[in-house]
Tab-separated table of C-alpha atoms and ligand atoms in Angstrom:
chain	number	residue	atom	x	y	z
A	1	MET	CA	141.170	53.542	99.682
A	2	SER	CA	141.173	55.901	102.668
A	3	ASP	CA	144.492	57.114	104.106
A	4	PHE	CA	143.122	55.998	107.480
A	5	ASN	CA	143.455	52.341	106.388
A	6	LYS	CA	147.148	52.349	107.290
A	7	PHE	CA	146.258	52.387	110.996
A	8	ALA	CA	144.478	49.031	110.611
A	9	LEU	CA	141.372	50.444	112.258
A	10	ASN	CA	138.243	48.341	112.349
A	11	GLU	CA	136.239	48.378	109.092
A	12	GLN	CA	133.208	49.947	110.801
A	13	ILE	CA	135.314	52.858	112.012
A	14	VAL	CA	136.830	53.476	108.574
A	15	HIS	CA	133.343	53.290	107.114
A	16	SER	CA	132.123	56.056	109.440
A	17	LEU	CA	135.176	58.186	108.622
A	18	GLN	CA	134.311	57.900	104.945
A	19	ALA	CA	130.719	58.861	105.683
A	20	MET	CA	131.967	61.935	107.573
A	21	GLY	CA	134.320	62.971	104.765
A	22	PHE	CA	137.560	62.337	106.657
A	23	ASP	CA	139.900	61.213	103.834
A	24	LYS	CA	143.297	62.044	105.222
A	25	PRO	CA	144.587	62.097	108.809
A	26	THR	CA	145.725	65.470	110.161
A	27	PRO	CA	149.338	65.709	111.483
A	28	ILE	CA	148.286	65.071	115.081
A	29	GLN	CA	146.239	62.059	113.990
A	30	GLU	CA	149.243	60.695	112.014
A	31	GLN	CA	151.422	60.908	115.105
A	32	THR	CA	149.009	60.006	117.857
A	33	ILE	CA	146.818	57.172	116.567
A	34	PRO	CA	149.594	54.529	116.338
A	35	ILE	CA	150.944	55.443	119.799
A	36	ILE	CA	147.536	55.149	121.459
A	37	LEU	CA	146.796	51.911	119.599
A	38	ASP	CA	150.049	50.662	121.145
A	39	HIS	CA	148.713	51.478	124.642
A	40	HIS	CA	151.207	54.259	125.528
A	41	ASP	CA	150.386	57.325	127.603
A	42	ILE	CA	150.513	60.628	125.734
A	43	ILE	CA	151.070	64.247	126.621
A	44	GLY	CA	149.922	66.217	123.592
A	45	CYS	CA	150.472	69.913	123.059
A	46	ALA	CA	147.714	70.671	120.572
A	47	GLN	CA	144.708	72.883	120.356
A	48	THR	CA	141.240	72.709	118.952
A	49	GLY	CA	141.171	72.797	115.179
A	50	THR	CA	144.072	70.362	114.783
A	51	GLY	CA	141.846	67.263	114.774
A	52	LYS	CA	142.919	66.182	118.263
A	53	THR	CA	139.483	64.821	119.183
A	54	ALA	CA	139.588	62.169	116.456
A	55	ALA	CA	143.277	61.603	117.266
A	56	TYR	CA	142.340	60.145	120.643
A	57	LEU	CA	138.790	58.921	119.981
A	58	LEU	CA	139.554	56.667	117.001
A	59	PRO	CA	142.145	54.421	118.717
A	60	VAL	CA	140.071	54.334	121.911
A	61	ILE	CA	136.982	53.208	119.956
A	62	GLN	CA	139.185	50.558	118.317
A	63	HIS	CA	140.319	49.279	121.751
A	64	ILE	CA	136.699	49.130	122.903
A	65	VAL	CA	135.542	47.265	119.798
A	66	ASP	CA	138.404	44.781	120.353
A	67	SER	CA	137.650	44.171	124.033
A	68	SER	CA	133.817	44.498	124.357
A	69	PRO	CA	133.903	45.896	127.916
A	70	GLN	CA	130.985	45.475	130.351
A	71	HIS	CA	131.698	48.523	132.533
A	72	ILE	CA	132.840	52.093	132.008
A	73	ASN	CA	135.968	51.785	129.862
A	74	THR	CA	136.898	55.411	129.104
A	75	LEU	CA	136.514	58.653	130.979
A	76	ILE	CA	137.066	61.922	129.110
A	77	ILE	CA	137.189	65.079	131.213
A	78	ALA	CA	136.666	68.421	129.449
A	79	PRO	CA	136.434	71.953	130.854
A	80	THR	CA	133.070	73.103	129.484
A	81	ARG	CA	129.663	71.714	128.656
A	82	GLU	CA	130.023	72.887	125.086
A	83	LEU	CA	133.252	70.976	124.577
A	84	ALA	CA	131.870	67.859	126.312
A	85	LEU	CA	128.849	67.911	124.014
A	86	GLN	CA	130.978	68.473	120.949
A	87	ILE	CA	133.266	65.559	121.795
A	88	ASP	CA	130.169	63.395	122.253
A	89	GLN	CA	128.794	64.481	118.882
A	90	GLN	CA	132.072	63.589	117.125
A	91	LEU	CA	132.122	60.303	118.989
A	92	GLU	CA	128.597	59.448	117.849
A	93	GLY	CA	129.780	59.930	114.280
A	94	PHE	CA	132.943	57.812	114.590
A	95	ALA	CA	131.194	55.031	116.517
A	96	TYR	CA	128.020	55.061	114.418
A	97	PHE	CA	128.526	51.585	112.913
A	98	THR	CA	129.987	50.079	116.109
A	99	PRO	CA	128.251	48.984	119.326
A	100	VAL	CA	130.226	51.543	121.397
A	101	SER	CA	127.995	53.555	123.766
A	102	SER	CA	128.676	56.969	125.260
A	103	LEU	CA	127.173	59.679	127.401
A	104	ALA	CA	128.040	63.327	127.994
A	105	ILE	CA	127.619	64.465	131.592
A	106	TYR	CA	127.641	68.155	132.360
A	107	GLY	CA	126.088	70.596	134.784
A	108	GLY	CA	123.058	72.819	134.505
A	109	ARG	CA	120.379	70.277	133.643
A	110	ASP	CA	117.210	69.127	135.354
A	111	GLY	CA	116.526	66.243	137.752
A	112	ALA	CA	115.397	63.937	134.915
A	113	SER	CA	118.783	64.308	133.175
A	114	PHE	CA	120.543	63.570	136.455
A	115	GLU	CA	118.562	60.308	136.730
A	116	ARG	CA	119.447	59.432	133.122
A	117	GLU	CA	123.107	60.095	133.833
A	118	LYS	CA	122.929	58.015	137.000
A	119	LYS	CA	121.376	55.117	135.045
A	120	ALA	CA	124.053	55.260	132.326
A	121	LEU	CA	126.812	55.441	134.932
A	122	THR	CA	125.359	52.502	136.827
A	123	LYS	CA	124.843	50.396	133.699
A	124	GLY	CA	128.287	51.357	132.484
A	125	ALA	CA	128.277	53.236	129.150
A	126	ASP	CA	131.598	52.504	127.364
A	127	ILE	CA	132.696	56.139	127.200
A	128	ILE	CA	131.760	58.928	129.609
A	129	ILE	CA	132.536	62.511	128.660
A	130	ALA	CA	132.163	64.821	131.633
A	131	THR	CA	132.933	68.188	133.110
A	132	PRO	CA	134.893	67.750	136.368
A	133	GLY	CA	132.413	69.227	138.875
A	134	LYS	CA	129.419	67.300	137.595
A	135	PHE	CA	131.312	64.018	137.464
A	136	ILE	CA	132.450	64.452	141.073
A	137	GLN	CA	128.800	64.934	142.129
A	138	HIS	CA	127.993	61.495	140.716
A	139	LEU	CA	131.168	59.960	142.163
A	140	ASN	CA	130.232	61.235	145.629
A	141	LEU	CA	126.942	59.365	145.464
A	142	GLY	CA	128.778	56.071	145.296
A	143	TYR	CA	127.236	54.213	142.343
A	144	VAL	CA	129.933	54.821	139.712
A	145	ASP	CA	132.018	51.695	139.133
A	146	LEU	CA	135.375	52.679	137.666
A	147	SER	CA	137.156	49.431	138.468
A	148	GLN	CA	137.329	48.372	134.794
A	149	LEU	CA	138.392	51.752	133.433
A	150	ARG	CA	141.168	51.545	130.824
A	151	HIS	CA	141.446	55.068	129.354
A	152	PHE	CA	141.552	58.393	131.180
A	153	ILE	CA	141.622	61.430	128.867
A	154	LEU	CA	142.046	65.072	129.843
A	155	ASP	CA	141.108	67.500	127.081
A	156	GLU	CA	142.145	71.166	127.250
A	157	ALA	CA	143.970	70.544	130.506
A	158	ASP	CA	145.361	74.108	130.670
A	159	ARG	CA	141.878	75.546	130.535
A	160	MET	CA	140.742	73.189	133.292
A	161	LEU	CA	143.571	74.350	135.536
A	162	ASP	CA	142.714	77.993	134.752
A	163	MET	CA	139.157	77.266	135.837
A	164	GLY	CA	140.350	75.855	139.159
A	165	PHE	CA	139.694	72.161	138.503
A	166	PHE	CA	143.146	70.871	139.551
A	167	GLU	CA	141.978	69.325	142.836
A	168	ASP	CA	138.907	67.778	141.209
A	169	ILE	CA	141.028	66.138	138.513
A	170	ILE	CA	143.449	64.688	141.041
A	171	ARG	CA	140.503	63.400	143.106
A	172	ILE	CA	139.016	61.704	140.071
A	173	ALA	CA	142.387	60.231	139.069
A	174	ASN	CA	142.861	58.802	142.571
A	175	MET	CA	139.693	56.776	142.113
A	176	LEU	CA	140.844	55.134	138.869
A	177	PRO	CA	142.718	51.853	138.459
A	178	LYS	CA	146.506	52.311	138.323
A	179	GLU	CA	146.692	50.102	135.243
A	180	ARG	CA	145.227	52.401	132.640
A	181	GLN	CA	146.191	54.531	129.660
A	182	THR	CA	146.215	58.265	130.348
A	183	LEU	CA	146.147	60.875	127.585
A	184	LEU	CA	146.544	64.548	128.375
A	185	PHE	CA	145.949	67.268	125.776
A	186	SER	CA	146.608	70.927	126.334
A	187	ALA	CA	146.973	73.973	124.082
A	188	THR	CA	149.819	75.291	126.241
A	189	MET	CA	152.310	73.554	128.525
A	190	PRO	CA	152.854	75.707	131.598
A	191	HIS	CA	154.782	74.253	134.538
A	192	LYS	CA	151.564	73.277	136.356
A	193	ILE	CA	150.482	71.050	133.483
A	194	ARG	CA	153.866	69.310	133.456
A	195	SER	CA	153.661	68.628	137.162
A	196	MET	CA	150.114	67.315	136.790
A	197	ALA	CA	151.333	65.084	133.947
A	198	ASN	CA	154.130	63.772	136.193
A	199	LYS	CA	151.523	62.780	138.756
A	200	LEU	CA	149.072	61.149	136.374
A	201	LEU	CA	150.969	59.748	133.394
A	202	LYS	CA	153.395	56.843	133.058
A	203	ASP	CA	156.351	57.253	130.754
A	204	PRO	CA	154.317	59.341	128.298
A	205	LYS	CA	155.224	59.965	124.671
A	206	GLN	CA	155.218	63.650	123.879
A	207	ILE	CA	153.455	65.070	120.807
A	208	ASN	CA	153.736	68.722	119.815
A	209	ILE	CA	151.636	70.295	117.135
A	210	ALA	CA	152.798	73.883	116.802
A	211	LEU	CA	150.263	76.582	117.518
A	212	SER	CA	148.530	77.125	114.236
A	213	LYS	CA	148.557	80.730	113.149
A	214	PRO	CA	145.210	82.096	111.953
A	215	ALA	CA	144.417	80.520	108.590
A	216	GLU	CA	145.635	82.275	105.449
A	217	GLY	CA	142.056	83.037	104.482
A	218	VAL	CA	141.469	85.374	107.447
A	219	PHE	CA	141.759	89.075	106.748
A	220	GLN	CA	142.928	90.596	110.036
A	221	ALA	CA	142.780	94.285	110.947
A	222	ALA	CA	142.563	96.379	114.098
A	223	PHE	CA	141.302	99.821	115.125
A	224	PHE	CA	142.578	102.137	117.844
A	225	THR	CA	139.415	103.368	119.580
A	226	PHE	CA	138.155	105.128	122.653
A	227	ASN	CA	135.727	102.976	124.640
A	228	ASN	CA	132.709	105.081	123.668
A	229	GLN	CA	133.493	104.543	119.966
A	230	LYS	CA	133.440	100.761	120.171
A	231	VAL	CA	129.699	100.053	119.829
A	232	PRO	CA	129.122	102.512	116.951
A	233	LEU	CA	132.188	101.074	115.217
A	234	ILE	CA	130.836	97.530	115.588
A	235	GLU	CA	127.497	98.634	114.109
A	236	HIS	CA	129.364	100.204	111.210
A	237	LEU	CA	131.484	97.102	110.560
A	238	LEU	CA	128.504	94.734	110.664
A	239	MET	CA	126.316	96.856	108.413
A	240	ALA	CA	129.051	97.908	105.962
A	241	LYS	CA	129.863	94.312	105.091
A	242	ASN	CA	126.310	92.988	104.937
A	243	ILE	CA	127.234	90.311	107.418
A	244	THR	CA	124.964	87.339	108.028
A	245	SER	CA	127.103	85.472	110.580
A	246	ALA	CA	129.434	87.176	113.060
A	247	ILE	CA	130.749	86.634	116.583
A	248	ILE	CA	131.671	89.500	118.892
A	249	PHE	CA	134.026	88.368	121.646
A	250	CYS	CA	134.240	90.132	125.007
A	251	ALA	CA	136.391	89.483	128.049
A	252	THR	CA	133.547	89.565	130.584
A	253	LYS	CA	129.906	88.534	130.710
A	254	LYS	CA	129.081	92.052	131.875
A	255	SER	CA	130.273	93.507	128.577
A	256	VAL	CA	128.563	90.679	126.650
A	257	LYS	CA	125.221	91.677	128.151
A	258	GLU	CA	125.844	95.397	127.608
A	259	ILE	CA	126.766	94.953	123.969
A	260	GLU	CA	123.834	92.677	123.232
A	261	GLN	CA	121.628	95.398	124.676
A	262	ALA	CA	123.400	98.205	122.814
A	263	LEU	CA	123.055	96.412	119.458
A	264	LYS	CA	119.320	95.782	119.811
A	265	GLY	CA	118.576	98.630	117.386
A	266	ILE	CA	120.412	97.202	114.361
A	267	GLU	CA	118.731	95.257	111.603
A	268	LEU	CA	120.394	91.968	112.477
A	269	ILE	CA	119.298	89.442	115.069
A	270	VAL	CA	121.727	89.646	117.961
A	271	ARG	CA	121.903	87.145	120.840
A	272	SER	CA	124.440	86.414	123.520
A	273	ILE	CA	125.996	83.396	125.203
A	274	HIS	CA	127.741	83.456	128.568
A	275	SER	CA	127.966	81.473	131.770
A	276	ASP	CA	124.776	82.934	133.331
A	277	LEU	CA	122.612	81.096	130.812
A	278	ASP	CA	121.575	77.582	131.734
A	279	GLN	CA	122.532	74.705	129.496
A	280	SER	CA	119.326	74.503	127.464
A	281	GLU	CA	119.400	78.266	126.868
A	282	ARG	CA	123.007	78.068	125.685
A	283	GLU	CA	122.178	75.190	123.363
A	284	LYS	CA	119.200	77.105	121.921
A	285	VAL	CA	121.351	80.167	121.245
A	286	LEU	CA	124.104	78.101	119.625
A	287	LEU	CA	121.598	76.193	117.520
A	288	SER	CA	119.935	79.356	116.239
A	289	PHE	CA	123.386	80.770	115.417
A	290	ARG	CA	124.363	77.561	113.640
A	291	ASN	CA	121.108	77.718	111.637
A	292	LYS	CA	121.746	81.395	110.812
A	293	GLN	CA	118.489	82.489	112.497
A	294	THR	CA	120.729	84.526	114.773
A	295	GLN	CA	123.220	86.546	112.764
A	296	VAL	CA	125.338	88.065	115.504
A	297	LEU	CA	126.473	86.160	118.564
A	298	VAL	CA	128.007	88.116	121.433
A	299	ALA	CA	130.117	85.753	123.540
A	300	THR	CA	132.741	85.310	126.181
A	301	ASP	CA	135.635	82.976	125.433
A	302	ILE	CA	133.587	79.875	126.240
A	303	VAL	CA	132.779	79.520	122.567
A	304	ALA	CA	136.217	80.514	121.299
A	305	ARG	CA	137.732	77.148	122.007
A	306	GLY	CA	136.288	74.035	120.636
A	307	ILE	CA	133.066	75.151	119.099
A	308	ASP	CA	132.990	74.257	115.457
A	309	ILE	CA	130.475	76.343	113.541
A	310	GLU	CA	130.863	76.711	109.813
A	311	ASP	CA	130.681	79.825	107.644
A	312	ILE	CA	131.297	82.527	110.239
A	313	GLU	CA	132.118	85.556	108.137
A	314	MET	CA	133.368	87.985	110.758
A	315	ILE	CA	134.943	87.958	114.190
A	316	ILE	CA	135.078	91.176	116.180
A	317	ASN	CA	137.202	91.342	119.296
A	318	TYR	CA	135.450	93.975	121.410
A	319	ASP	CA	138.537	93.920	123.598
A	320	VAL	CA	141.989	92.445	123.172
A	321	PRO	CA	142.137	88.933	124.659
A	322	ARG	CA	144.290	88.609	127.797
A	323	ASP	CA	146.298	85.692	126.426
A	324	ALA	CA	147.709	86.063	122.957
A	325	GLU	CA	146.767	82.453	122.244
A	326	ASP	CA	143.109	83.246	122.896
A	327	TYR	CA	143.350	85.634	119.950
A	328	VAL	CA	144.271	82.711	117.727
A	329	HIS	CA	141.365	80.704	119.135
A	330	ARG	CA	138.908	83.549	118.644
A	331	VAL	CA	140.074	84.364	115.135
A	332	GLY	CA	140.171	80.657	114.313
A	333	ARG	CA	136.357	80.590	114.465
A	334	THR	CA	136.267	82.147	111.007
A	335	ALA	CA	137.817	80.963	107.732
A	336	ARG	CA	137.561	77.323	108.742
A	337	ALA	CA	138.143	74.657	106.129
A	338	ASP	CA	139.792	76.938	103.576
A	339	SER	CA	136.994	79.498	103.433
A	340	THR	CA	137.642	83.221	103.891
A	341	GLY	CA	136.805	85.415	106.860
A	342	ILE	CA	137.445	88.758	108.511
A	343	ALA	CA	138.730	89.413	112.023
A	344	PHE	CA	138.670	92.906	113.539
A	345	THR	CA	140.116	93.858	116.910
A	346	LEU	CA	139.243	97.041	118.796
A	347	ILE	CA	142.175	98.380	120.797
A	348	ASN	CA	141.753	100.982	123.514
A	349	ASP	CA	144.756	102.628	125.171
A	350	ASP	CA	144.944	100.030	127.948
A	351	ASP	CA	145.074	97.152	125.454
A	352	ARG	CA	147.897	98.300	123.169
A	353	TYR	CA	150.511	96.335	125.045
A	354	LYS	CA	148.489	93.106	124.874
A	355	PHE	CA	147.969	93.635	121.157
A	356	ARG	CA	151.715	93.915	120.591
A	357	ASN	CA	152.121	90.508	122.231
A	358	ILE	CA	149.564	89.108	119.817
A	359	GLU	CA	151.454	90.513	116.857
A	360	LYS	CA	154.598	88.851	118.197
A	361	LEU	CA	152.814	85.521	118.527
A	362	VAL	CA	151.323	85.578	115.038
A	363	GLU	CA	154.634	86.941	113.712
A	364	ARG	CA	153.171	89.823	111.746
A	365	THR	CA	152.036	93.387	112.128
A	366	ILE	CA	148.277	93.473	111.822
A	367	SER	CA	147.122	96.412	109.728
A	368	LYS	CA	145.360	99.254	111.531
A	369	GLY	CA	142.183	100.652	109.992
A	370	GLN	CA	140.918	104.253	109.936
A	371	LEU	CA	137.822	104.952	111.994
A	372	PRO	CA	134.846	106.042	109.881
A	373	GLU	CA	134.534	109.821	109.866
A	374	HIS	CA	131.211	110.023	111.705
A	375	LEU	CA	132.861	108.541	114.833
A	376	GLY	CA	135.265	111.459	115.155
A	377	PRO	CA	139.000	111.126	115.753
A	378	GLY	CA	140.288	108.102	117.659
A	379	PRO	CA	143.327	107.887	119.938
A	380	ASP	CA	146.782	108.700	118.575
A	381	PRO	CA	147.895	105.541	116.707
A	382	ASN	CA	151.521	106.223	117.609
A	383	ALA	CA	151.025	106.605	121.358
A	384	PRO	CA	153.304	104.221	123.267
A	385	PRO	CA	151.646	101.233	124.980
A	386	LYS	CA	150.827	101.808	128.656
A	387	LEU	CA	152.361	99.484	131.188
A	388	SER	CA	150.617	99.102	134.491
A	389	GLY	CA	151.291	96.765	137.448
A	390	ASN	CA	153.838	93.947	137.232
A	391	ARG	CA	153.569	93.231	133.565
A	392	ARG	CA	156.214	91.288	131.806
A	393	ARG	CA	157.928	93.112	128.987
A	394	PRO	CA	158.731	91.313	125.778
A	395	GLY	CA	162.385	91.057	126.835
A	396	GLY	CA	161.352	89.194	129.971
A	397	GLU	CA	162.118	91.797	132.638
A	398	TYR	CA	159.433	93.375	134.811
A	399	ARG	CA	158.557	97.007	135.085
A	400	GLY	CA	156.196	99.040	137.202
A	401	ASN	CA	155.698	98.054	140.830
A	402	ARG	CA	158.760	96.254	142.092
A	403	GLY	CA	158.572	93.809	144.942
A	404	GLY	CA	154.896	94.649	145.382
A	405	LYS	CA	155.680	98.225	146.447
A	406	SER	CA	154.924	101.146	144.217
A	407	PHE	CA	157.453	103.899	143.811
A	408	LYS	CA	156.443	107.341	144.877
A	409	LYS	CA	157.724	110.321	143.009
A	410	ARG	CA	159.936	112.524	145.144
A	411	ARG	CA	159.190	116.192	145.019
B	501	AMP	P1	139.179	69.181	116.635
B	501	AMP	O1	140.520	69.841	116.640
B	501	AMP	O2	139.251	67.769	117.068
B	501	AMP	O3	138.133	69.971	117.374
B	501	AMP	O4	138.685	69.109	115.093
B	501	AMP	C1	138.405	70.268	114.360
B	501	AMP	C2	137.468	70.000	113.167
B	501	AMP	O5	138.191	69.270	112.159
B	501	AMP	C3	136.256	69.146	113.512
B	501	AMP	O6	135.143	69.703	112.834
B	501	AMP	C4	136.552	67.788	112.944
B	501	AMP	O7	135.355	67.122	112.561
B	501	AMP	C5	137.420	68.131	111.732
B	501	AMP	N1	138.422	67.076	111.416
B	501	AMP	C6	139.256	66.454	112.286
B	501	AMP	N2	140.040	65.561	111.654
B	501	AMP	C7	139.712	65.623	110.343
B	501	AMP	C8	140.167	64.931	109.156
B	501	AMP	N3	141.152	64.016	109.212
B	501	AMP	N4	139.585	65.245	107.975
B	501	AMP	C9	138.581	66.168	107.916
B	501	AMP	N5	138.103	66.862	108.988
B	501	AMP	C10	138.656	66.596	110.185
């Protein structure tokens, strides 16, 4: 008997869980499923990889099976197309043996898809999964009937605020019935998320799943490098380990494109994914990476969160992620489901400070590797981290420019 039986979920749902190999609920599923089944609002501090998608989808599917709605019942808002699609794929699995219908709505598609979306919105699919901007486009055209909506779900709310979707989310929420269940999930809980939750949620139950540290199976190391040593070092790391599946993460799409170009000469197939590609191009790249036709994917953080691809052997951080938590997301793409993986981070002089913050977050010193001899000497490993601008020091106080004015040295 499946451990999911204790939630008294519909037989068809349990059947699909068995088919998908879900035997045991994850901690967030243990905590969240009964609360949602009981119709409470939830504010959940949890990130991708914890099983949060099933934690909210399973009870919502159960509610829909129980009530057989005729109009849109559930609206899930997610920051990126990739995440929206991935939620929809999980949903198709969980709802496979039920009559529950769903549609993912996201930008960057052709006129025919827009018509399909319009039709589904007019007919009233049970669950709509949408990115904020694209959903607002449909809302503005006046044919979306949300009067029967019962569940409003915000996934990766912190990321949506970072991307500037606050106003859009509030606009959408203002068009929903007041009597509804609202579930908000976020990897971090900055003040802005709490104030958004105060606006949108009623007497929510709080769930916290601690930030998971990179899995035990990930071997993590870092290299101090000069910028001009980074590409040759990446080539060396990929070729030395005979890698067949690796992601190189970069902070900007400019560096993604440059690195893809610079790696064209190696014997592996290298492709890139970033926000300049349209949706079908992104899907093609991801599919060929999933199928291992592409061995090296160069990417911005859009794939770091949420995208679940198995058997990635190596992650290389071309630069140190701005937020320490993004490091955990990036590194979390490898060594999934108890397998092993390698994560390398390249640290130039400007990034040392950020890397220290990462080591604090993961509560360990990450070992520093020696550059291969043919690259020549790297920067001094013992040089102190540079602080520039108003950066917060680990102790909490600020250093550098005070009050927006820089200090001039007196002669
Ligand atoms: P999520 O955090 O929702 O993106 O889920 C991360 C991955 O874990 C996805 O591939 C899910 O299919 C998988 N997963 C979630 N819950 C379970 C479970 N109870 N048992 C096995 N796999 C799960």
